PDB file of C-alpha atoms and ligand atoms in Angstrom:
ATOM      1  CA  UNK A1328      -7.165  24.389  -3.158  1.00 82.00           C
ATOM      2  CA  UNK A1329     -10.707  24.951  -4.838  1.00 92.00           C
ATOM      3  CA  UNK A1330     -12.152  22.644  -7.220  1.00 93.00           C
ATOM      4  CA  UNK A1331     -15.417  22.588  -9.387  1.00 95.00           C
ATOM      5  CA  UNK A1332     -18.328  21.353  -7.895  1.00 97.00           C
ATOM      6  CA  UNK A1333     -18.857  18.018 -10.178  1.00 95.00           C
ATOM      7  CA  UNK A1334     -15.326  17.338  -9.573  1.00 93.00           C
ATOM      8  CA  UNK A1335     -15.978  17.484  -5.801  1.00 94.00           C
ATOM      9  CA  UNK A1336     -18.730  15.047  -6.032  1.00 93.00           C
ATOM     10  CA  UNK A1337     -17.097  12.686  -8.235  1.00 89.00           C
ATOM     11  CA  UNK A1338     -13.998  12.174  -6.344  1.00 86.00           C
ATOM     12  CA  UNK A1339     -16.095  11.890  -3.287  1.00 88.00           C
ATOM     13  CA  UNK A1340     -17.864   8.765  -4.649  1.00 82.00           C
ATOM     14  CA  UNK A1341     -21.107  10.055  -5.549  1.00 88.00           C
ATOM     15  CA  UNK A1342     -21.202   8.929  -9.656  1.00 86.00           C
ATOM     16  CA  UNK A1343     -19.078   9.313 -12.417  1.00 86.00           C
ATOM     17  CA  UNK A1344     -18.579  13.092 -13.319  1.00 91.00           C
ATOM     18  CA  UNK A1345     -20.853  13.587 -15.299  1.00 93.00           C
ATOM     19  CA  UNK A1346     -23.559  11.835 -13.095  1.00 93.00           C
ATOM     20  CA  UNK A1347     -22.949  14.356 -10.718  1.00 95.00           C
ATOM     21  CA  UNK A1348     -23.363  17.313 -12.942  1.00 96.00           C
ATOM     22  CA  UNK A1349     -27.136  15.964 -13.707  1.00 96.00           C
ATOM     23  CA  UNK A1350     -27.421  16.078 -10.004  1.00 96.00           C
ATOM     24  CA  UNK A1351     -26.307  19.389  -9.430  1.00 97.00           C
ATOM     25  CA  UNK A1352     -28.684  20.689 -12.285  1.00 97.00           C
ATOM     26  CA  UNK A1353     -31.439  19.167 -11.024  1.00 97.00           C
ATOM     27  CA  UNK A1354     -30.806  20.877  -7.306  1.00 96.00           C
ATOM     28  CA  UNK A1355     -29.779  17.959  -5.611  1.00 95.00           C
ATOM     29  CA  UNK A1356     -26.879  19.808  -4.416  1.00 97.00           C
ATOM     30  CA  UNK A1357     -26.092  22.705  -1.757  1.00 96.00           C
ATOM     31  CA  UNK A1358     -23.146  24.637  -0.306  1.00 96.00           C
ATOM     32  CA  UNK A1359     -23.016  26.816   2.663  1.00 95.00           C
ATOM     33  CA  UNK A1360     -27.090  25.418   2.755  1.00 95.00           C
ATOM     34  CA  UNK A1361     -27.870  27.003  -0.695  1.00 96.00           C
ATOM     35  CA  UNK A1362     -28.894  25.080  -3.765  1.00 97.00           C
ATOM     36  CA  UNK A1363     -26.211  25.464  -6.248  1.00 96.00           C
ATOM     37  CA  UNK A1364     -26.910  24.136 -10.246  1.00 97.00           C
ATOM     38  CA  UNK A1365     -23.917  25.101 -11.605  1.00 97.00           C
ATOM     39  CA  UNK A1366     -21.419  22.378 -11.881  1.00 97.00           C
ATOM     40  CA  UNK A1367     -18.314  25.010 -12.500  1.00 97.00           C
ATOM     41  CA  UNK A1368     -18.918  26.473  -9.131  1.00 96.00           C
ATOM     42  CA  UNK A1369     -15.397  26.519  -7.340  1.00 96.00           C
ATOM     43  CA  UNK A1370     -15.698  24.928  -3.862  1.00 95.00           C
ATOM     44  CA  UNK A1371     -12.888  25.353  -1.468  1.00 93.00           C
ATOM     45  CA  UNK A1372     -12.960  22.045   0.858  1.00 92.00           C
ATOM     46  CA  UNK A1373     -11.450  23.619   3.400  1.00 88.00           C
ATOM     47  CA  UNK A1374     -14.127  26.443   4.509  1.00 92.00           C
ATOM     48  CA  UNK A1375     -17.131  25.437   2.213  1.00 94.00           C
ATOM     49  CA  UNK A1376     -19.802  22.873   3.449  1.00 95.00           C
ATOM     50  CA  UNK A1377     -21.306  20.734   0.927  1.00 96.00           C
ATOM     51  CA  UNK A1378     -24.741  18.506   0.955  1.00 96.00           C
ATOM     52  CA  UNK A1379     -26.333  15.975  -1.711  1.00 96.00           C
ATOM     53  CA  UNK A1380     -30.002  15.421  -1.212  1.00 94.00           C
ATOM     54  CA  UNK A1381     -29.543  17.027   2.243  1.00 94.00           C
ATOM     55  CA  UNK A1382     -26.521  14.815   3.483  1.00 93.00           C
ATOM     56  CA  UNK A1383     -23.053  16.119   3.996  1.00 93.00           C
ATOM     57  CA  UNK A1384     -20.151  15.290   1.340  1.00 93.00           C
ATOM     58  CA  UNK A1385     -17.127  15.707   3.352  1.00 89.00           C
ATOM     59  CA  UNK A1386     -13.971  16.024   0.952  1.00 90.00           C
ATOM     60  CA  UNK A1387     -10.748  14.505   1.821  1.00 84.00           C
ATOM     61  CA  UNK A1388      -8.094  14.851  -0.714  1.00 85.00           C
ATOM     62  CA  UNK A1389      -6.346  11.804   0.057  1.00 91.00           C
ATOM     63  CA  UNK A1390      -7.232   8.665   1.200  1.00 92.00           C
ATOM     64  CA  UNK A1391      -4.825   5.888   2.895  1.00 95.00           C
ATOM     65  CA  UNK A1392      -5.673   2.045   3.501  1.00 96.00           C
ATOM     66  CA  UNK A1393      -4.000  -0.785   4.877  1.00 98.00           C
ATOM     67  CA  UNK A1394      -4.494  -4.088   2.534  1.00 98.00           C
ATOM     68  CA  UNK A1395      -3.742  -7.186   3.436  1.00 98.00           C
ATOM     69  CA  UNK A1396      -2.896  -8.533   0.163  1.00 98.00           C
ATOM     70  CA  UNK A1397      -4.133 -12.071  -0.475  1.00 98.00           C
ATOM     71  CA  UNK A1398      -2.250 -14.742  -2.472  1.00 98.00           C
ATOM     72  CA  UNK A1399      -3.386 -14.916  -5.991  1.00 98.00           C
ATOM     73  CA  UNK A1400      -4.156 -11.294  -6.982  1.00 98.00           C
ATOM     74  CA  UNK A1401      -1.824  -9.184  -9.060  1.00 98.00           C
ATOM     75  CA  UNK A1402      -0.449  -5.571  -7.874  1.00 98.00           C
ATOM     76  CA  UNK A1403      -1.761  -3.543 -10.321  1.00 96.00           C
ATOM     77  CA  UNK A1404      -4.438  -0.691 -11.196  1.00 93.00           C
ATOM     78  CA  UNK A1405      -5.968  -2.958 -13.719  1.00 91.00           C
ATOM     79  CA  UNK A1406      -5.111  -5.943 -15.695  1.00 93.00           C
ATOM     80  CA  UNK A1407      -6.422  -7.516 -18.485  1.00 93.00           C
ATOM     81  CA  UNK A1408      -6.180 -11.161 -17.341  1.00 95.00           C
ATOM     82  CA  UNK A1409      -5.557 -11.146 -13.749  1.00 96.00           C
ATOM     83  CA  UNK A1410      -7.360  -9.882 -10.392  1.00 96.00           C
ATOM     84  CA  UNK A1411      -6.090  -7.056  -9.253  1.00 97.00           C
ATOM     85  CA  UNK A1412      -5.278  -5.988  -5.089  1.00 97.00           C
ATOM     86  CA  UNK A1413      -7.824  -2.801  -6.151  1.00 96.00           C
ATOM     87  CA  UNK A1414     -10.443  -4.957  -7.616  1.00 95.00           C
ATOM     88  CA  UNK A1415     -10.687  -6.030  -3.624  1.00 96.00           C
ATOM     89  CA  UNK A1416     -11.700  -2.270  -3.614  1.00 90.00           C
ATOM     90  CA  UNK A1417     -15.499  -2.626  -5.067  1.00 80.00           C
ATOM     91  CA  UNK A1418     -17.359   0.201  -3.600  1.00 73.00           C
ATOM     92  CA  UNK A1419     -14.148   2.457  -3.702  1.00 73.00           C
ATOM     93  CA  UNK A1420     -15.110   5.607  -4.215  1.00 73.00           C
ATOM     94  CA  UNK A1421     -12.036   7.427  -5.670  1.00 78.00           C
ATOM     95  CA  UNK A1422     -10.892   5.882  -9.281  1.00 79.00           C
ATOM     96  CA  UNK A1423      -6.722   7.568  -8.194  1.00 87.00           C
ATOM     97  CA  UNK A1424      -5.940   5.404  -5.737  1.00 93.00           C
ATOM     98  CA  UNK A1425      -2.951   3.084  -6.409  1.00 96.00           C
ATOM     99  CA  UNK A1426      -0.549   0.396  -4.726  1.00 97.00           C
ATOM    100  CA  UNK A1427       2.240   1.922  -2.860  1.00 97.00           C
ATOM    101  CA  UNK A1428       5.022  -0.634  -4.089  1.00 95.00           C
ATOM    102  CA  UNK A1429       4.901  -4.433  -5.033  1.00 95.00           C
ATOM    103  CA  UNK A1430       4.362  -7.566  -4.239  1.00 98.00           C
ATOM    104  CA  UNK A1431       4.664 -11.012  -6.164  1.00 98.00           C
ATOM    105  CA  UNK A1432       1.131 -12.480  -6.792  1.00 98.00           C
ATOM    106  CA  UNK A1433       1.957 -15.019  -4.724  1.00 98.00           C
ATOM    107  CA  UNK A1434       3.405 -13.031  -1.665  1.00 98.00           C
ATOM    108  CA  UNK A1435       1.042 -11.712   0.851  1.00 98.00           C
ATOM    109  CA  UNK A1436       0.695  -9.618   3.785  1.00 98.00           C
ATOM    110  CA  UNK A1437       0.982  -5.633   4.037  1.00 98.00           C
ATOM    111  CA  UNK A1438       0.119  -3.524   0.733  1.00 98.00           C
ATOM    112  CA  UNK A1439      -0.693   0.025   1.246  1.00 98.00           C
ATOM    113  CA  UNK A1440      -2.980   1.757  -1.102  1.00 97.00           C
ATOM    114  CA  UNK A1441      -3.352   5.433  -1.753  1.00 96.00           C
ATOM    115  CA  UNK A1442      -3.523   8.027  -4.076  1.00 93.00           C
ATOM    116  CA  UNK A1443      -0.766  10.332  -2.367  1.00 94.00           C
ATOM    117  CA  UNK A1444       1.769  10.291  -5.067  1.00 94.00           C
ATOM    118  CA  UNK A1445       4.061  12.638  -2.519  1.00 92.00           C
ATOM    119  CA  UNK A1446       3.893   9.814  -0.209  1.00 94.00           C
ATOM    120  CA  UNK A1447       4.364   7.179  -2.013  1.00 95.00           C
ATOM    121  CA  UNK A1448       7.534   8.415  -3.482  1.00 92.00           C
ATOM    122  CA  UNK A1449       9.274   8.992  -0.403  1.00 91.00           C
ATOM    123  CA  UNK A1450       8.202   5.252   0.939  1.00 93.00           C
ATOM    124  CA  UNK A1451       9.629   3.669  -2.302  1.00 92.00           C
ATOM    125  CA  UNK A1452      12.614   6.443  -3.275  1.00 88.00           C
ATOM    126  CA  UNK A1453      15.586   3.845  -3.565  1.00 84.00           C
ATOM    127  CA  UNK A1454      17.662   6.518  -1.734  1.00 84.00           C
ATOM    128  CA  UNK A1455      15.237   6.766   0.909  1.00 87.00           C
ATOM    129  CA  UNK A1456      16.225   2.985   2.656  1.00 91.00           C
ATOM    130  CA  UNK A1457      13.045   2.160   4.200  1.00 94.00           C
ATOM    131  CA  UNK A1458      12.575  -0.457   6.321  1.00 95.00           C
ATOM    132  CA  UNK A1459      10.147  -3.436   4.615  1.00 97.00           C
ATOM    133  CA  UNK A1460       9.851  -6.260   6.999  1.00 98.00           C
ATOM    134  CA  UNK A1461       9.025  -9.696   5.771  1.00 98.00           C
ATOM    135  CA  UNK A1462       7.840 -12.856   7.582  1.00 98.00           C
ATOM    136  CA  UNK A1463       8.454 -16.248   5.539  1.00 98.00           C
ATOM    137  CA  UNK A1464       8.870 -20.330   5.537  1.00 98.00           C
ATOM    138  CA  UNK A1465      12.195 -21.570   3.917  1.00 98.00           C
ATOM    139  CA  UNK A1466      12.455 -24.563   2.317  1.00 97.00           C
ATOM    140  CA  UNK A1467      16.198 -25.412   4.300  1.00 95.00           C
ATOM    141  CA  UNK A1468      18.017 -25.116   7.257  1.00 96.00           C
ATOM    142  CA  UNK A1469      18.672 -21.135   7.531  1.00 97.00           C
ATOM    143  CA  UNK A1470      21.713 -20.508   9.346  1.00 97.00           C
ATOM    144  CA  UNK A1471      24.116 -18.113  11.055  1.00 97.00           C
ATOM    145  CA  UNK A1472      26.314 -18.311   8.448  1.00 97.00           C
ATOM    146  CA  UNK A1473      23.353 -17.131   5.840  1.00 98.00           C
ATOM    147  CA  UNK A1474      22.721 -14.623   8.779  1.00 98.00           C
ATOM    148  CA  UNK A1475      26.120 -13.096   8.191  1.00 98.00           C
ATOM    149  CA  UNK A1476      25.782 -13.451   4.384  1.00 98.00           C
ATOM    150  CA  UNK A1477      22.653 -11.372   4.190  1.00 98.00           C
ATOM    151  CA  UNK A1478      24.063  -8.814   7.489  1.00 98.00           C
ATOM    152  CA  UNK A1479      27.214  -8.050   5.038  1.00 97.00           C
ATOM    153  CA  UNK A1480      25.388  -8.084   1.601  1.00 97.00           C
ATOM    154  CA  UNK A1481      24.268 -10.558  -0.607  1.00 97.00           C
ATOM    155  CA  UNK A1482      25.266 -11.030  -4.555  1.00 97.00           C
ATOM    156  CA  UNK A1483      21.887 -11.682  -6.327  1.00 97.00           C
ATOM    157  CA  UNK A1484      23.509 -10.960  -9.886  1.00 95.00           C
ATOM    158  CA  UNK A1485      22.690  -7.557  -9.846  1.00 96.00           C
ATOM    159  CA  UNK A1486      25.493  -4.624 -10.601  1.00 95.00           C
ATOM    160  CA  UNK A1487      25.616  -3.826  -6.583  1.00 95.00           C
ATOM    161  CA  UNK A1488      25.233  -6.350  -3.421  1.00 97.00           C
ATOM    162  CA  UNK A1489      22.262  -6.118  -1.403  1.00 96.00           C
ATOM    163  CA  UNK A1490      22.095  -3.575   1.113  1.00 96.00           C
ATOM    164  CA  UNK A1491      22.543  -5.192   4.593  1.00 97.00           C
ATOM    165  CA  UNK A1492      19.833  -7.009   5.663  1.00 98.00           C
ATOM    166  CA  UNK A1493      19.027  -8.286   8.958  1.00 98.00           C
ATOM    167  CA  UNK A1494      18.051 -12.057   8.853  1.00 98.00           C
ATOM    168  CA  UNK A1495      16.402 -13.322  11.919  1.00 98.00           C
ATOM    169  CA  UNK A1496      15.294 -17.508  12.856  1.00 98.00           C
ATOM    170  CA  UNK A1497      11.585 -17.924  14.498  1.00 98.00           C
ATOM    171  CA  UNK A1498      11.992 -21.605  14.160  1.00 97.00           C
ATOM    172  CA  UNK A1499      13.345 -24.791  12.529  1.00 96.00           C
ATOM    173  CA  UNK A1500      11.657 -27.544  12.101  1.00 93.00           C
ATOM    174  CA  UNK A1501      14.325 -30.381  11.804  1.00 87.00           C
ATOM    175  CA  UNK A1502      12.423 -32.938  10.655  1.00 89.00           C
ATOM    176  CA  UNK A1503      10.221 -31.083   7.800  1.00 91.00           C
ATOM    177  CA  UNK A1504      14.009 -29.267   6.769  1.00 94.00           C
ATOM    178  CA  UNK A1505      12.025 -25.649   7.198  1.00 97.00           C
ATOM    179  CA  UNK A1506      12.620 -22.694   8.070  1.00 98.00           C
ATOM    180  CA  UNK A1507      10.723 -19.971   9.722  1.00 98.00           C
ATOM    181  CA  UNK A1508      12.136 -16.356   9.260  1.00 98.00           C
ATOM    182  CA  UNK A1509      12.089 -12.473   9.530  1.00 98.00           C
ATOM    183  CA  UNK A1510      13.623 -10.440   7.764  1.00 98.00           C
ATOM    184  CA  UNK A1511      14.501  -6.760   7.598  1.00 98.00           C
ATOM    185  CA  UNK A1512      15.292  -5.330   3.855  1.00 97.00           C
ATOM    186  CA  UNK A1513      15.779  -1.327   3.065  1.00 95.00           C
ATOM    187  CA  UNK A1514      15.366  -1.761  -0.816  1.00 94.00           C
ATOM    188  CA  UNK A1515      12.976  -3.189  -2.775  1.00 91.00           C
ATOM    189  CA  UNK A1516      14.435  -5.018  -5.861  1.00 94.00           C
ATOM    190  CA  UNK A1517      12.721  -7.358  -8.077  1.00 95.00           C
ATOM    191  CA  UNK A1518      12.110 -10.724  -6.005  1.00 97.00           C
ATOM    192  CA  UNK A1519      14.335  -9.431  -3.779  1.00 97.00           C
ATOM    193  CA  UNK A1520      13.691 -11.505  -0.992  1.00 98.00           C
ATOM    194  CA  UNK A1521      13.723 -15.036  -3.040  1.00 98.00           C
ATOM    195  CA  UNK A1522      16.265 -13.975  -4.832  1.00 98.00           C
ATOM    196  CA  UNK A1523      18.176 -13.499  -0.898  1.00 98.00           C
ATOM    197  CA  UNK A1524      17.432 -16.823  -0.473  1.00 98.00           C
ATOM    198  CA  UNK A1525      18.033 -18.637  -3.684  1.00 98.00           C
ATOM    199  CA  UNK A1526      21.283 -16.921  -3.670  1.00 98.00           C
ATOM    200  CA  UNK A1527      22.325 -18.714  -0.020  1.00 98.00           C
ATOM    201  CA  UNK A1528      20.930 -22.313  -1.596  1.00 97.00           C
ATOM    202  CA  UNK A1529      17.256 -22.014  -0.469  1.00 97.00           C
ATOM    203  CA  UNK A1530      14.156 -21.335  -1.994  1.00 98.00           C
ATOM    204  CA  UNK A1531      11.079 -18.713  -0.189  1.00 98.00           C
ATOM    205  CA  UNK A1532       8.192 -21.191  -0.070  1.00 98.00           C
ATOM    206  CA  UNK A1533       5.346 -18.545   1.700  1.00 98.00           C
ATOM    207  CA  UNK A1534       6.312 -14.937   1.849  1.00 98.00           C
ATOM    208  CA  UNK A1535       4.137 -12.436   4.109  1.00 98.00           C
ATOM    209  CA  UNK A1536       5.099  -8.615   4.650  1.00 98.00           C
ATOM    210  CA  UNK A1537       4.681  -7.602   7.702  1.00 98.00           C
ATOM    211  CA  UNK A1538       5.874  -3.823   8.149  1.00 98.00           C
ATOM    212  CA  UNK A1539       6.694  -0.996   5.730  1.00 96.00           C
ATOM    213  CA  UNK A1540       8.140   2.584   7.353  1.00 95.00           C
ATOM    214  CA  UNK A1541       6.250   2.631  10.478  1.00 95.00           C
ATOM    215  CA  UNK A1542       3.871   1.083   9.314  1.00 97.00           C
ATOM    216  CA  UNK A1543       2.402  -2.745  10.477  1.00 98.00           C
ATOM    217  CA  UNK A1544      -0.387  -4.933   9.105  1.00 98.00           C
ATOM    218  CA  UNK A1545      -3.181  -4.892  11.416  1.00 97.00           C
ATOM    219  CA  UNK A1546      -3.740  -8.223  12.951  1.00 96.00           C
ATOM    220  CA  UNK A1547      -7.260  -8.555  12.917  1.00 97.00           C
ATOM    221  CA  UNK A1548      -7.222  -8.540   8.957  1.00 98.00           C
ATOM    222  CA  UNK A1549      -7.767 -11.204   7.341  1.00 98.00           C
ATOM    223  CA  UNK A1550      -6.197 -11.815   3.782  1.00 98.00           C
ATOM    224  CA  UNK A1551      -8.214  -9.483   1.026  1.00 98.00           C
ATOM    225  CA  UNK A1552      -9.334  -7.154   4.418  1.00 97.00           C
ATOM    226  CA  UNK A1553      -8.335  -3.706   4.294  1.00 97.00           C
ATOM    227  CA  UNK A1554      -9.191  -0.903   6.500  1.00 96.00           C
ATOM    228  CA  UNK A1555      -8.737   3.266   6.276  1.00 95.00           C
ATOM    229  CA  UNK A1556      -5.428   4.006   7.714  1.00 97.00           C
ATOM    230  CA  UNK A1557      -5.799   5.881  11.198  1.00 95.00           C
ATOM    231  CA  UNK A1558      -5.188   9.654  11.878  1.00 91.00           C
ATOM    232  CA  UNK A1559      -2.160   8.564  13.699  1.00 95.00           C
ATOM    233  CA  UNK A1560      -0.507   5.662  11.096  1.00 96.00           C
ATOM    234  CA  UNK A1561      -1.091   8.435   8.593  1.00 94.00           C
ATOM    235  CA  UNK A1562       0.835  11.098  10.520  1.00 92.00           C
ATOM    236  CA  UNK A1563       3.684   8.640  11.069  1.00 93.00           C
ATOM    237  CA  UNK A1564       4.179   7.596   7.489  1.00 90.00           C
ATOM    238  CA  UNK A1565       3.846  11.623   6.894  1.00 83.00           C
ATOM    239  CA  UNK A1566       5.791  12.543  10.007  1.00 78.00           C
ATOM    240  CA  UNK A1567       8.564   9.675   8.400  1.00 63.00           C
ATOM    241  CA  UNK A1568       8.385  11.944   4.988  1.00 48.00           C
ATOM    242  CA  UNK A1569       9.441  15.200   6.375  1.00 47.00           C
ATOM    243  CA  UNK A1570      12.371  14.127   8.214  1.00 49.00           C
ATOM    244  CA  UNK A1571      13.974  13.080   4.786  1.00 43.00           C
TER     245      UNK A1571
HETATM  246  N1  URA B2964      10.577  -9.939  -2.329  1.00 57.29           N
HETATM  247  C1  URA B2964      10.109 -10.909  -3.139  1.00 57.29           C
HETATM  248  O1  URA B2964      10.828 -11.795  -3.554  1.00 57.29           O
HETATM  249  N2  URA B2964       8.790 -10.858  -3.467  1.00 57.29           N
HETATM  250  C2  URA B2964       7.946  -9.928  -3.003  1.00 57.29           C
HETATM  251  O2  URA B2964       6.761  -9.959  -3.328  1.00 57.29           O
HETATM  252  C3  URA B2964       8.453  -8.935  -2.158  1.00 57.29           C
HETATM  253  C4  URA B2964       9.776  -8.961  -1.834  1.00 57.29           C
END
């Protein structure tokens, strides 16, 4: 794939497009270790080397990173009103990337951001099932009985029953009438989760994801942390993709 030089330097982070065309003209810019001015030059990432005031511009066409999503901030590109989970992105240098999926504005835990729409499609294709593992505190007693409800399929008003979902207990506290829970989904409906739970009697009072595909928050982050995704993660998730 070959793309114009300004375009190359833009996506990479290094000014707006047309910042980078004023820095090509003024021979700020080199491939293959000759000055190029001409913004329309066609660069091919893949065998061209290309420097900015002497320092290499690698290109990489996509970029993958693991947030952990902090209460409080919507998921959205931008919003009018609201903080977004990309406004935790300041010094991002690419202006496609985008939030794989959603999560309430109160849930937190595992949000992966990209701008790999191929990707992203598989991980959230309702026909694809994948596995989106949740961590949460119940205001109740769960029990085996909502264990079975959610393993066989639980009415939340919509046309269909849930898929099955697996339901496990970390811990009750008695006294405090909580819950502490994991759970396994392979959809992602609106609210799904509280609506799981509101549906069996109980309400979701702190909902964290955990896991999406193969692929688990990090737990040195800290809520509004994110880091690039390894080469590994990244050939999972991708791995994951082609098998479908
Ligand atoms: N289910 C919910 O209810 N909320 C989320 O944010 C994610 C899953």
């Amino acid at each position: 794939m070959k793309l114009r030089l300004d375009k190359y330097l833009a996506d990479m982070g290094c000014g707006t497009r047309s910042e980078a065309k004023k820095k090509i003209r003024s021979g700020m810019t080199a491939v293959d270790g000759i000055v190029v001015k001409q913004p329309e030059m066609k660069i091919d990432p893949a065998q061209q080397s290309v420097t900015l005031d002497g320092k290499e511009i690698a290109y990489r066409s996509y970029e993958y990173y693991m947030l952990y999503k902090p209460d409080g901030v919507v998921t959205a590109t931008e919003d009018m009103r609201e903080r977004t989970v990309l406004d935790l992105f300041p010094d991002r240098r690419r202006r496609d990337l985008f939030p794989v999926g959603r999560l309430d504005k109160d849930t937190v835990g595992l949000l992966l951001i990209t701008n790999d729409g191929a990707l992203a499609h598989r991980l959230l294709a309702p026909a694809k099932h994948v596995d989106k593992i949740y961590q949460a505190l119940i205001d109740g007693v769960v029990t085996e009985e909502d264990i079975r409800i959610f393993q066989d399929g639980v009415d939340i008003g919509d046309d269909k029953l849930c898929m099955e979902a697996e339901l496990r207990i970390l811990g009750i506290q008695e006294e405090k009438r909580v819950s502490e829970i994991e759970l396994t989904i392979r959809e992602g409906r609106f609210h799904q989760v509280k609506r799981m739970f509101h549906a069996v009697g109980k309400e979701v009072l702190f909902l964290k994801r955990i896991q999406m595909g193969t692929l688990r928050l990090d737990d040195s982050l800290r809520p509004g942390e994110y880091r690039r995704l390894t080469k590994e993660e990244v050939a999972k998730l991708c791995s994951d993709r082609r098998k479908q």
